[in-house]
mmCIF file of C-alpha atoms in Angstrom:
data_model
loop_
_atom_site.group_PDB
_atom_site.id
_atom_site.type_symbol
_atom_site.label_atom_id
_atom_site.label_comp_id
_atom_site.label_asym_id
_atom_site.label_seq_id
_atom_site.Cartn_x
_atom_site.Cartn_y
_atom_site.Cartn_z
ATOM 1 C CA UNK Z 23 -13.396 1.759 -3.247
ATOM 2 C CA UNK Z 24 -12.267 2.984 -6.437
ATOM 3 C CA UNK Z 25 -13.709 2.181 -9.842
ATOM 4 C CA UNK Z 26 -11.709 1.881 -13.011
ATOM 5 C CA UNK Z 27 -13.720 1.973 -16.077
ATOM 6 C CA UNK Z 28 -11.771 0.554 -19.346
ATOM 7 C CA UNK Z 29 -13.886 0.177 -21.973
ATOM 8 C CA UNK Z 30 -12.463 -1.877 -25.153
ATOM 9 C CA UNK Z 31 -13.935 -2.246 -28.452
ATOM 10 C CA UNK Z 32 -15.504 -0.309 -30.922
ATOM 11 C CA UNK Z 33 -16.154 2.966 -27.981
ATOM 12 C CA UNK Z 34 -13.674 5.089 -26.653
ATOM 13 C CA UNK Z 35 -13.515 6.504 -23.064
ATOM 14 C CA UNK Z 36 -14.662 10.104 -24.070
ATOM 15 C CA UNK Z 37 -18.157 8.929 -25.775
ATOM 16 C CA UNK Z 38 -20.240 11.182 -24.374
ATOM 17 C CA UNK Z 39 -23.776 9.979 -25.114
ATOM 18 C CA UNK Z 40 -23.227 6.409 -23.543
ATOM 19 C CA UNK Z 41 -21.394 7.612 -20.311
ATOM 20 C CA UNK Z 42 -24.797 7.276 -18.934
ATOM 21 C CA UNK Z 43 -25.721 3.413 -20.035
ATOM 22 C CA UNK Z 44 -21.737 2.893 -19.054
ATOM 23 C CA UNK Z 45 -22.253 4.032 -15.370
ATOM 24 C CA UNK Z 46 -25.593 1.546 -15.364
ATOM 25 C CA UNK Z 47 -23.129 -1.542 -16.373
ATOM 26 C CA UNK Z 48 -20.916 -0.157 -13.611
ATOM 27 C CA UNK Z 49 -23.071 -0.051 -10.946
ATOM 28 C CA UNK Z 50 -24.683 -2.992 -11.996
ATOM 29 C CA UNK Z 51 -21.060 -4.867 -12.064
ATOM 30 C CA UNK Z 52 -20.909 -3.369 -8.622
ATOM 31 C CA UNK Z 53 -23.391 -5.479 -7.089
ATOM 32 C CA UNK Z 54 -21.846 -8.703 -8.445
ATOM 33 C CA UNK Z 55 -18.926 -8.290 -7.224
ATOM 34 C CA UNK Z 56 -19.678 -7.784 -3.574
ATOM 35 C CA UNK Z 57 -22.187 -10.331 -3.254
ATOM 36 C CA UNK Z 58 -19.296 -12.431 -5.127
ATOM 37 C CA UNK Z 59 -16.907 -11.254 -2.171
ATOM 38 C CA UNK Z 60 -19.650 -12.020 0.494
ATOM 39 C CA UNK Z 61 -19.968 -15.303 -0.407
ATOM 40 C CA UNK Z 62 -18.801 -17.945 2.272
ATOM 41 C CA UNK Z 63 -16.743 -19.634 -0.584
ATOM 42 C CA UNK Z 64 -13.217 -19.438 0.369
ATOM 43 C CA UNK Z 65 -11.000 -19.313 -3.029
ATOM 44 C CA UNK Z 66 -9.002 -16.683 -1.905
ATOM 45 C CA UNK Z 67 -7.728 -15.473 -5.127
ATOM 46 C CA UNK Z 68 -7.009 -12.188 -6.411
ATOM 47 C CA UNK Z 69 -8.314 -12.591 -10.167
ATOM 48 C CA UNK Z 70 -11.925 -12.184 -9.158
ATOM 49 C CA UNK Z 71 -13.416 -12.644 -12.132
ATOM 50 C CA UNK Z 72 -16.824 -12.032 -12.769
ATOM 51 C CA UNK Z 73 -17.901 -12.530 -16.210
ATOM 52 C CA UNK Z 74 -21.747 -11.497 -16.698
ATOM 53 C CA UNK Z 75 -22.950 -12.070 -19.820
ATOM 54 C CA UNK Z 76 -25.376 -8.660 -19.884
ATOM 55 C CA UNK Z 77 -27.111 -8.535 -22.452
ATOM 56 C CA UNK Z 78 -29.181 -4.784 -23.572
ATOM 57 C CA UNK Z 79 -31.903 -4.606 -26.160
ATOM 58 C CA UNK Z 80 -29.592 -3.142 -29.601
ATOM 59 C CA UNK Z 81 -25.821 -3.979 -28.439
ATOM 60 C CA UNK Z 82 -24.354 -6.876 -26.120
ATOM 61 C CA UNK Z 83 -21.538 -6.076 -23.843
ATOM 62 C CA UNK Z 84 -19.242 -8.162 -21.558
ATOM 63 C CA UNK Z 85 -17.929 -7.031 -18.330
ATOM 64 C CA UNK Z 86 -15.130 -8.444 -16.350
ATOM 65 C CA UNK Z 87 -14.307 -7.541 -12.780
ATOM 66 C CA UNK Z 88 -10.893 -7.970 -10.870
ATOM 67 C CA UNK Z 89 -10.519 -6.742 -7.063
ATOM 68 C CA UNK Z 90 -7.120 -6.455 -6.010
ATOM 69 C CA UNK Z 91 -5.505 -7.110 -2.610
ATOM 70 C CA UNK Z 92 -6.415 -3.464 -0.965
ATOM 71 C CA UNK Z 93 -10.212 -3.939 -1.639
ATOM 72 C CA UNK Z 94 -9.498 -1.842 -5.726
ATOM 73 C CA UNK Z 95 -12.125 -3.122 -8.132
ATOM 74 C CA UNK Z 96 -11.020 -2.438 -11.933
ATOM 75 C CA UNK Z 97 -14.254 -2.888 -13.973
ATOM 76 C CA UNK Z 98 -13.747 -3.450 -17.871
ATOM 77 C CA UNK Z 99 -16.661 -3.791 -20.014
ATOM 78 C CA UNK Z 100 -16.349 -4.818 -23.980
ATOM 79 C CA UNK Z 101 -18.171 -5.273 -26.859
ATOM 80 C CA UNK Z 102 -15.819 -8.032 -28.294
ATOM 81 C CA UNK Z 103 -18.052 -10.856 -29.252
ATOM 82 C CA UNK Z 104 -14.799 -13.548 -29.070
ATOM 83 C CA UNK Z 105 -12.832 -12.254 -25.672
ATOM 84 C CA UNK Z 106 -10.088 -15.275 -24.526
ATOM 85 C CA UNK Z 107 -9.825 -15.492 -20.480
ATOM 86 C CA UNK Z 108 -6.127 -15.117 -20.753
ATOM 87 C CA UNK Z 109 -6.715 -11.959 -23.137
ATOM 88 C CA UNK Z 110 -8.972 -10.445 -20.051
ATOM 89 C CA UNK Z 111 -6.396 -11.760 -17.284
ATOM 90 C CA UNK Z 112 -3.115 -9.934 -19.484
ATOM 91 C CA UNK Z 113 -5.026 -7.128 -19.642
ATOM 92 C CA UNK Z 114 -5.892 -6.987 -15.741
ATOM 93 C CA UNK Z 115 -2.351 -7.819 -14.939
ATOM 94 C CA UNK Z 116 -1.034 -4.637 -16.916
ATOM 95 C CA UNK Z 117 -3.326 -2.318 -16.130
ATOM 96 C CA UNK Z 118 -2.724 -2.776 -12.323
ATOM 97 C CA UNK Z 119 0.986 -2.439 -12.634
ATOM 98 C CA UNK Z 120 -0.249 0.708 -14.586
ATOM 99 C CA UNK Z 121 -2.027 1.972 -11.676
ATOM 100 C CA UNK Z 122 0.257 0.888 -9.285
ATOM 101 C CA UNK Z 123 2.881 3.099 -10.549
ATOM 102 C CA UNK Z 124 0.291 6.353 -10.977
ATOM 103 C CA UNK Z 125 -0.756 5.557 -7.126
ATOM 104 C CA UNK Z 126 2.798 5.533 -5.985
ATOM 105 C CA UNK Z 127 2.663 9.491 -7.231
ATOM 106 C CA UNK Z 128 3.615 11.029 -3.931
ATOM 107 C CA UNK Z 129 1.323 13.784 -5.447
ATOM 108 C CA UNK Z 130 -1.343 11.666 -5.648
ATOM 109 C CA UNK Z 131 -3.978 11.571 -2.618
ATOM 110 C CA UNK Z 132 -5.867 8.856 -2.449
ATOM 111 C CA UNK Z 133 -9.120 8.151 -2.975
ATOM 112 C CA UNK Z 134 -8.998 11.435 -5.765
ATOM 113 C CA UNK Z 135 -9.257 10.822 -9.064
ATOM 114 C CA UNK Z 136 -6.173 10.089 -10.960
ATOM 115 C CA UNK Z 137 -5.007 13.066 -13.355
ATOM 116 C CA UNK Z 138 -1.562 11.883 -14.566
ATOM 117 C CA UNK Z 139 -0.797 11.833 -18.543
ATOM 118 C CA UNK Z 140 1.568 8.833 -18.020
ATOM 119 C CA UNK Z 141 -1.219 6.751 -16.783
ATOM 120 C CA UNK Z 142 -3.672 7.778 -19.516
ATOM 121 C CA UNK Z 143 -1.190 6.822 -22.461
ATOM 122 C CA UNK Z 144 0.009 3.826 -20.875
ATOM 123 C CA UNK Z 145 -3.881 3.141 -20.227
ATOM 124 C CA UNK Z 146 -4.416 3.491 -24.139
ATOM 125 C CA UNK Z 147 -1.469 2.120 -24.901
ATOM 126 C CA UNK Z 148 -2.648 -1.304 -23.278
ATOM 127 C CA UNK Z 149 -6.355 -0.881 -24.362
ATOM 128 C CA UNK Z 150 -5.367 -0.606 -28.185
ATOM 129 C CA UNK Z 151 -2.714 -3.976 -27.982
ATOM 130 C CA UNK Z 152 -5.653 -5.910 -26.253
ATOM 131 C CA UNK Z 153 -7.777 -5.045 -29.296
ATOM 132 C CA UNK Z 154 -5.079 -6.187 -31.770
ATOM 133 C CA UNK Z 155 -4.552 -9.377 -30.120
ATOM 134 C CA UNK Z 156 -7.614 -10.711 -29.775
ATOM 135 C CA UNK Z 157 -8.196 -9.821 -33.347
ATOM 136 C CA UNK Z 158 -6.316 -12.792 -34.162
ATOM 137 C CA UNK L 13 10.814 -0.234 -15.596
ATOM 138 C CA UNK L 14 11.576 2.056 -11.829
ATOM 139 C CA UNK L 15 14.852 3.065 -10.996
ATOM 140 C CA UNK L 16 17.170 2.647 -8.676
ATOM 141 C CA UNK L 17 18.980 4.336 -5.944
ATOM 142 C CA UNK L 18 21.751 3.444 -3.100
ATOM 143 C CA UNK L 19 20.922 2.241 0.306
ATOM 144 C CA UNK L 20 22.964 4.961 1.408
ATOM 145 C CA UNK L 21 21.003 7.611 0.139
ATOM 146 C CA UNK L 22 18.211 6.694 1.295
ATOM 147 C CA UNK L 23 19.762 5.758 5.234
ATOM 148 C CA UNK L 24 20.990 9.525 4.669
ATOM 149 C CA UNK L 25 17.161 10.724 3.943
ATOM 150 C CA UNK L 26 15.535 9.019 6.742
ATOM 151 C CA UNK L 27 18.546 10.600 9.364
ATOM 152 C CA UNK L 28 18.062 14.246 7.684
ATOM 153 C CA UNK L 29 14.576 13.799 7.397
ATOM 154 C CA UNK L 30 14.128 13.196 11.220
ATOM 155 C CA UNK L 31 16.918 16.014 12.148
ATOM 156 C CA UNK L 32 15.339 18.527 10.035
ATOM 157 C CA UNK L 33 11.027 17.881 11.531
ATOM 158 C CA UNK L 34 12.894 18.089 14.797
ATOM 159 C CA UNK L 35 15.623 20.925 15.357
ATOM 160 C CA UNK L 36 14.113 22.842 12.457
ATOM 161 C CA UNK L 37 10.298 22.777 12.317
ATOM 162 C CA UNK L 38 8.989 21.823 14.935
ATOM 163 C CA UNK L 39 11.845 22.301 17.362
ATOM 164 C CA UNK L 40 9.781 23.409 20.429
ATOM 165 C CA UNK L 41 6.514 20.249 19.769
ATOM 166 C CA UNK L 42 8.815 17.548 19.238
ATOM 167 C CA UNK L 43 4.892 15.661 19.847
ATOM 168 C CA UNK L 44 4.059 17.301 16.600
ATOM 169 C CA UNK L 45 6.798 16.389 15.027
ATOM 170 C CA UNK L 46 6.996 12.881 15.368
ATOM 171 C CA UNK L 47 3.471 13.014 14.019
ATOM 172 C CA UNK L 48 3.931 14.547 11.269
ATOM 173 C CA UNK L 49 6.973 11.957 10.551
ATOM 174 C CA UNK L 50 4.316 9.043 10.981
ATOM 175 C CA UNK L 51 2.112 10.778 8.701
ATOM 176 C CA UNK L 52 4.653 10.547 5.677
ATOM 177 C CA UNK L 53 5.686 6.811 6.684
ATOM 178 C CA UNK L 54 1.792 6.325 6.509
ATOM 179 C CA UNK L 55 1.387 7.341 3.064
ATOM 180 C CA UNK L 56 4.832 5.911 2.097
ATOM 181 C CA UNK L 57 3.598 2.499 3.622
ATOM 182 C CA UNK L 58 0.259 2.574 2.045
ATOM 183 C CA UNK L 59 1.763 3.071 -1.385
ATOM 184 C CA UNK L 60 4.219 0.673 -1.334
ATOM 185 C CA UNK L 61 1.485 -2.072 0.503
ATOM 186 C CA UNK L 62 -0.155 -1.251 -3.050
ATOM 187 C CA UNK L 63 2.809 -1.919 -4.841
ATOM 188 C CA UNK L 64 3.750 -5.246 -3.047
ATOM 189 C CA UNK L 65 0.949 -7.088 -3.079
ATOM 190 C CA UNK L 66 -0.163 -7.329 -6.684
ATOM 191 C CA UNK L 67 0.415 -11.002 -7.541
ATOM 192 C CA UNK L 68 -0.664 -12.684 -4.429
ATOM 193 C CA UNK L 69 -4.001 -14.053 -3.782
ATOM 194 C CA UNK L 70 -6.207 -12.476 -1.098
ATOM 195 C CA UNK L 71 -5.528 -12.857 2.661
ATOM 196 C CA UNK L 72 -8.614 -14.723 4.589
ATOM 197 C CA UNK L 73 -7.615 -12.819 7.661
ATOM 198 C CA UNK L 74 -5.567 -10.647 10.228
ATOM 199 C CA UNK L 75 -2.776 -13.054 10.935
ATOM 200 C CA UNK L 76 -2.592 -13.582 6.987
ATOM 201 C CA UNK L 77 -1.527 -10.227 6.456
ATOM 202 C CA UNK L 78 0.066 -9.067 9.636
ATOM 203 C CA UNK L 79 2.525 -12.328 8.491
ATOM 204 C CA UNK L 80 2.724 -11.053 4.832
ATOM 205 C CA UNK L 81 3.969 -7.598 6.214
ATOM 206 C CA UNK L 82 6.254 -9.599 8.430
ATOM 207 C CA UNK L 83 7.622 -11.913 6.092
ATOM 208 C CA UNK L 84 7.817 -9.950 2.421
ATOM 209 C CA UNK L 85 6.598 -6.197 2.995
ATOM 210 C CA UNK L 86 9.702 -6.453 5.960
ATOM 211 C CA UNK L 87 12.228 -8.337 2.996
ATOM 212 C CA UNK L 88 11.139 -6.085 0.399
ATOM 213 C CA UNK L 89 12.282 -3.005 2.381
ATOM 214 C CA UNK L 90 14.818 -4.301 4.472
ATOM 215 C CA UNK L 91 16.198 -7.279 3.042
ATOM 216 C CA UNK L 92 15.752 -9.239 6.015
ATOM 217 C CA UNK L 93 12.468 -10.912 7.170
ATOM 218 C CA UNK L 94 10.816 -10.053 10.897
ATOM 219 C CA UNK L 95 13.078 -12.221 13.759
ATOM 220 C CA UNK L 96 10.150 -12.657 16.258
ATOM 221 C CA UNK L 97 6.284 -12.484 16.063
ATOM 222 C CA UNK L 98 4.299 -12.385 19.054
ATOM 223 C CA UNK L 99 0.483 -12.180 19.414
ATOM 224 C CA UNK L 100 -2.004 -12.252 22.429
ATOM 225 C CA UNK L 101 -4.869 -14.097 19.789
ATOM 226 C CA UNK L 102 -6.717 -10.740 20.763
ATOM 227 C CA UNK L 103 -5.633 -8.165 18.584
ATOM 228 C CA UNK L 104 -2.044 -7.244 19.395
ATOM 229 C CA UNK L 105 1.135 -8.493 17.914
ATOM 230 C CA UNK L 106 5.281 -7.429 18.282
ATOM 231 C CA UNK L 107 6.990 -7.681 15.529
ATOM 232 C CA UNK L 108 10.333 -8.128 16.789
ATOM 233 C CA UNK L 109 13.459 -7.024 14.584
ATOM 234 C CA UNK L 110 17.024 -7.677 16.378
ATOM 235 C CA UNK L 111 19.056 -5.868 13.551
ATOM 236 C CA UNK L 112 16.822 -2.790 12.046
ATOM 237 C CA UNK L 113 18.193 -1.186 9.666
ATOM 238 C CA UNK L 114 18.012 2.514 10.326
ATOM 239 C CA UNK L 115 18.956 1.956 13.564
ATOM 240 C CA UNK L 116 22.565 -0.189 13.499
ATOM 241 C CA UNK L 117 24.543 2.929 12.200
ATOM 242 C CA UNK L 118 22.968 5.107 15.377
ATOM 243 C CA UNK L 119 25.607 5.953 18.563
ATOM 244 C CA UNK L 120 24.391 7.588 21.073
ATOM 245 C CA UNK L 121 26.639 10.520 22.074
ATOM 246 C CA UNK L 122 27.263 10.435 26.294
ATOM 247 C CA UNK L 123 27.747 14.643 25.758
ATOM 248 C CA UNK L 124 29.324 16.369 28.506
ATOM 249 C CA UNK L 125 27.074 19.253 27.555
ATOM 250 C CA UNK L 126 25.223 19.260 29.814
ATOM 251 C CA UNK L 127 27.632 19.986 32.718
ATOM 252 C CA UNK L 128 25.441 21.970 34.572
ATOM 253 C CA UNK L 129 23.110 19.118 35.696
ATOM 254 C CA UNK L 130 23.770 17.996 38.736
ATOM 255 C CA UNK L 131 25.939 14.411 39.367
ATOM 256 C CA UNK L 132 23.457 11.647 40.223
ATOM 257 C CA UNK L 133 20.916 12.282 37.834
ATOM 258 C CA UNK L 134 23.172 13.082 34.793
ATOM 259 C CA UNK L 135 23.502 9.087 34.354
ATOM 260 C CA UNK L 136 19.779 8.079 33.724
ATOM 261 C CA UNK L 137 18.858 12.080 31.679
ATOM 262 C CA UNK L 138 21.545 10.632 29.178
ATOM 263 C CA UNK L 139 19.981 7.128 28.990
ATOM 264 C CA UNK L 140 16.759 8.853 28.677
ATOM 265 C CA UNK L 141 17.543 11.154 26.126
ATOM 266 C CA UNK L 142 19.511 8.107 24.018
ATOM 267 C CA UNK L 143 15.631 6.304 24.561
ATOM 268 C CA UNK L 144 14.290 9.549 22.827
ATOM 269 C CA UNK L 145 16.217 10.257 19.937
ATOM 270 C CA UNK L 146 16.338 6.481 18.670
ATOM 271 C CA UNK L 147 12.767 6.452 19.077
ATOM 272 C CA UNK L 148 12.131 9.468 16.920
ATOM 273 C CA UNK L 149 13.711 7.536 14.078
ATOM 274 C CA UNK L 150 11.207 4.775 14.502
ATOM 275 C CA UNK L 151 8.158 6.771 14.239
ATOM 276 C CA UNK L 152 8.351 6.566 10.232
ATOM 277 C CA UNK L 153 8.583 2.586 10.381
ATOM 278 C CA UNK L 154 5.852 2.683 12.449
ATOM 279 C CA UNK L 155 3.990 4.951 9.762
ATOM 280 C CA UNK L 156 4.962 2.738 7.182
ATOM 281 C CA UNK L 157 3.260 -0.298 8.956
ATOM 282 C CA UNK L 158 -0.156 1.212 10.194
ATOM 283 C CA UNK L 159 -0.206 2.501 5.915
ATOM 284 C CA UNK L 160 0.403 -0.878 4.532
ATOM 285 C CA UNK L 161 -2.056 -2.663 7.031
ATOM 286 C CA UNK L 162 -4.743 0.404 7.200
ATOM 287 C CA UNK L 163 -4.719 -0.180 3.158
ATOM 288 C CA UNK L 164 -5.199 -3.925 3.453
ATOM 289 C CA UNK L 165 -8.530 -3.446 5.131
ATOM 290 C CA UNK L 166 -7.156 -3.718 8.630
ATOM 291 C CA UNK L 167 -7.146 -0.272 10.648
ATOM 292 C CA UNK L 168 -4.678 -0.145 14.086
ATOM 293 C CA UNK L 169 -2.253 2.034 16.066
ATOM 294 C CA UNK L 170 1.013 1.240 15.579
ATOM 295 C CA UNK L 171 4.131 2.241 18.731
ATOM 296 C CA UNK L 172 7.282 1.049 19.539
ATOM 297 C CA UNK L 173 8.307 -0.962 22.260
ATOM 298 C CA UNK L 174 11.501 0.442 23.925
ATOM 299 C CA UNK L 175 12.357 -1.748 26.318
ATOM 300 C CA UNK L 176 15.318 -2.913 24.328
ATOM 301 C CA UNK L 177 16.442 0.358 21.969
ATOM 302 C CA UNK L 178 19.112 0.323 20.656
ATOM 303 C CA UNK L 179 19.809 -3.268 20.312
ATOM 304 C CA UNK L 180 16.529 -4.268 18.921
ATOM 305 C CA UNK L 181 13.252 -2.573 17.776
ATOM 306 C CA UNK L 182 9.802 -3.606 18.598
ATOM 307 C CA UNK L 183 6.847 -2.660 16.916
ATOM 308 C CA UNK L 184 3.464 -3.281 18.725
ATOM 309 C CA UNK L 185 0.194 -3.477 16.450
ATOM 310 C CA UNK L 186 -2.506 -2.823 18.037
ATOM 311 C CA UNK L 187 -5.661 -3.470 15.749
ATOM 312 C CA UNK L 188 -8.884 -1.769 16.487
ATOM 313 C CA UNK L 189 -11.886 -4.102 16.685
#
């Protein structure tokens, strides 16, 4: 069960003094989703998504979820005020074709973390056009 | 945005692949090496399992997915779909495949080399030993299916049936409860 943290907005990944507040969303996030998966509803669809509206005392942040066929949840939490759903679901779609192509690394063993360059640029890459376009 | 290499080449890597794990490395444990050959179909399969199912909603159970690795995983690599699925309804299915791939190029060789055996039981040592080497080829198919299922959620042994080698391979899934 690997977790993907993207965070979008006005933080980066490397911000050192909120990676502890970030793995609370996480964890939190966590939780959702399985009890989302447990639930006897049968949609059957990939784009899980779980949009919590968690709110903290100074700042506000959104968090999406998206659990892929082989039991992979990408969490991505954002403190755009304005996010579209079909903003959120182009982002999900491109950053799993992202990591599907850093997983398929025969150097890669699985269930490590993943250290390739590619992935981190194309990661930013997609992070910094999903800013732009929602800043329409 | 991949790219792209000849069928060829990669019928060539599977035959040197399973030549070199068993005349070169493991010449003497030919046990050892067919393991070692379902290891790297394993990983191979789980990959590509990762790969192939990223558009389509989630399967609500065994038979789901055992019929998405029959039906697209199988077209994806092979270009052909699965010609026969059988299941008991308790856990084990053959997947049936009358024309596999790495297998229609295969003769088997009816050696004289080995002269020195004696007459009547030179007929069936050949017939085994045509049984053996096809079925070292199939060990990495076999990888690649317990990797793509095993990353789907659903862990199982995967052997071959081979009853009917060299006309047809059979794969049977066993899934562990």
């Amino acid at each position: 069960m690997i977790v993907c943290i993207a965070v979008v907005g006005h933080q980066s990944f490397t911000e050192a003094d909120d990676a502890l507040k970030l793995h609370h969303i996480v964890h939190c996030s966590l939780d959702v989703i399985d009890e989302r998966v447990n639930n006897p509803k049968k949609t059957g669809s990939t784009l899980n998504e779980t949009y919590l509206g968690l709110l903290y005392p100074t700042e506000n942040y959104k968090v999406y979820g998206y659990l892929t066929n082989t039991k992979v949840k990408f969490i991505l939490v954002t403190t755009h005020l304005d996010v579209r759903d079909a903003d959120v679901r182009n982002f999900f779609r491109r950053f799993h074709s992202a990591y599907v192509d850093a997983v398929s690394n025969p150097f890669h063993v699985p269930g490590k973390k993943i250290t390739s360059q590619t992935f981190a640029e194309r990661v930013s890459t997609i992070v910094k056009s999903f800013g732009l376009s929602s800043a329409v | 945005m991949g790219r792209e290499v000849s069928e060829s080449c990669v019928d060539n890597l599977m035959i040197e692949m399973v030549s070199a794990y068993c005349n070169r490395f493991y010449s003497t444990k030919p046990e050892l090496a067919a393991r070692r050959i379902e290891a790297i179909g394993y990983q191979v399969g789980h990959q590509l399992s990762e790969r192939y199912t990223m558009e389509r909603p989630r399967f609500s159970d065994h038979l789901e997915a055992i019929k998405f690795i029959c039906k697209d995983f199988w077209a994806e690599l092979f270009k052909k779909q699965i010609d026969n699925l059988k299941t008991n309804h308790r856990g084990t299915f053959v997947l049936q495949d009358n024309r596999f791939q790495w297998l229609t190029r295969m003769s088997i060789d009816p050696s004289p080399a080995n002269a020195d055996l004696s007459q009547d039981s030179s007929g069936e040592t050949a017939e085994n030993r045509a049984v053996q080497i096809t079925s070292m080829h199939l060990y990495f198919p076999c990888g690649i299916i317990r990797g793509a299922l095993s990353n789907l959620g659903i862990p199982c042994a995967v052997s071959v049936d081979t009853s009917n080698l060299p006309a047809s391979g059979s794969f049977v899934v066993r899934i562990k409860a």
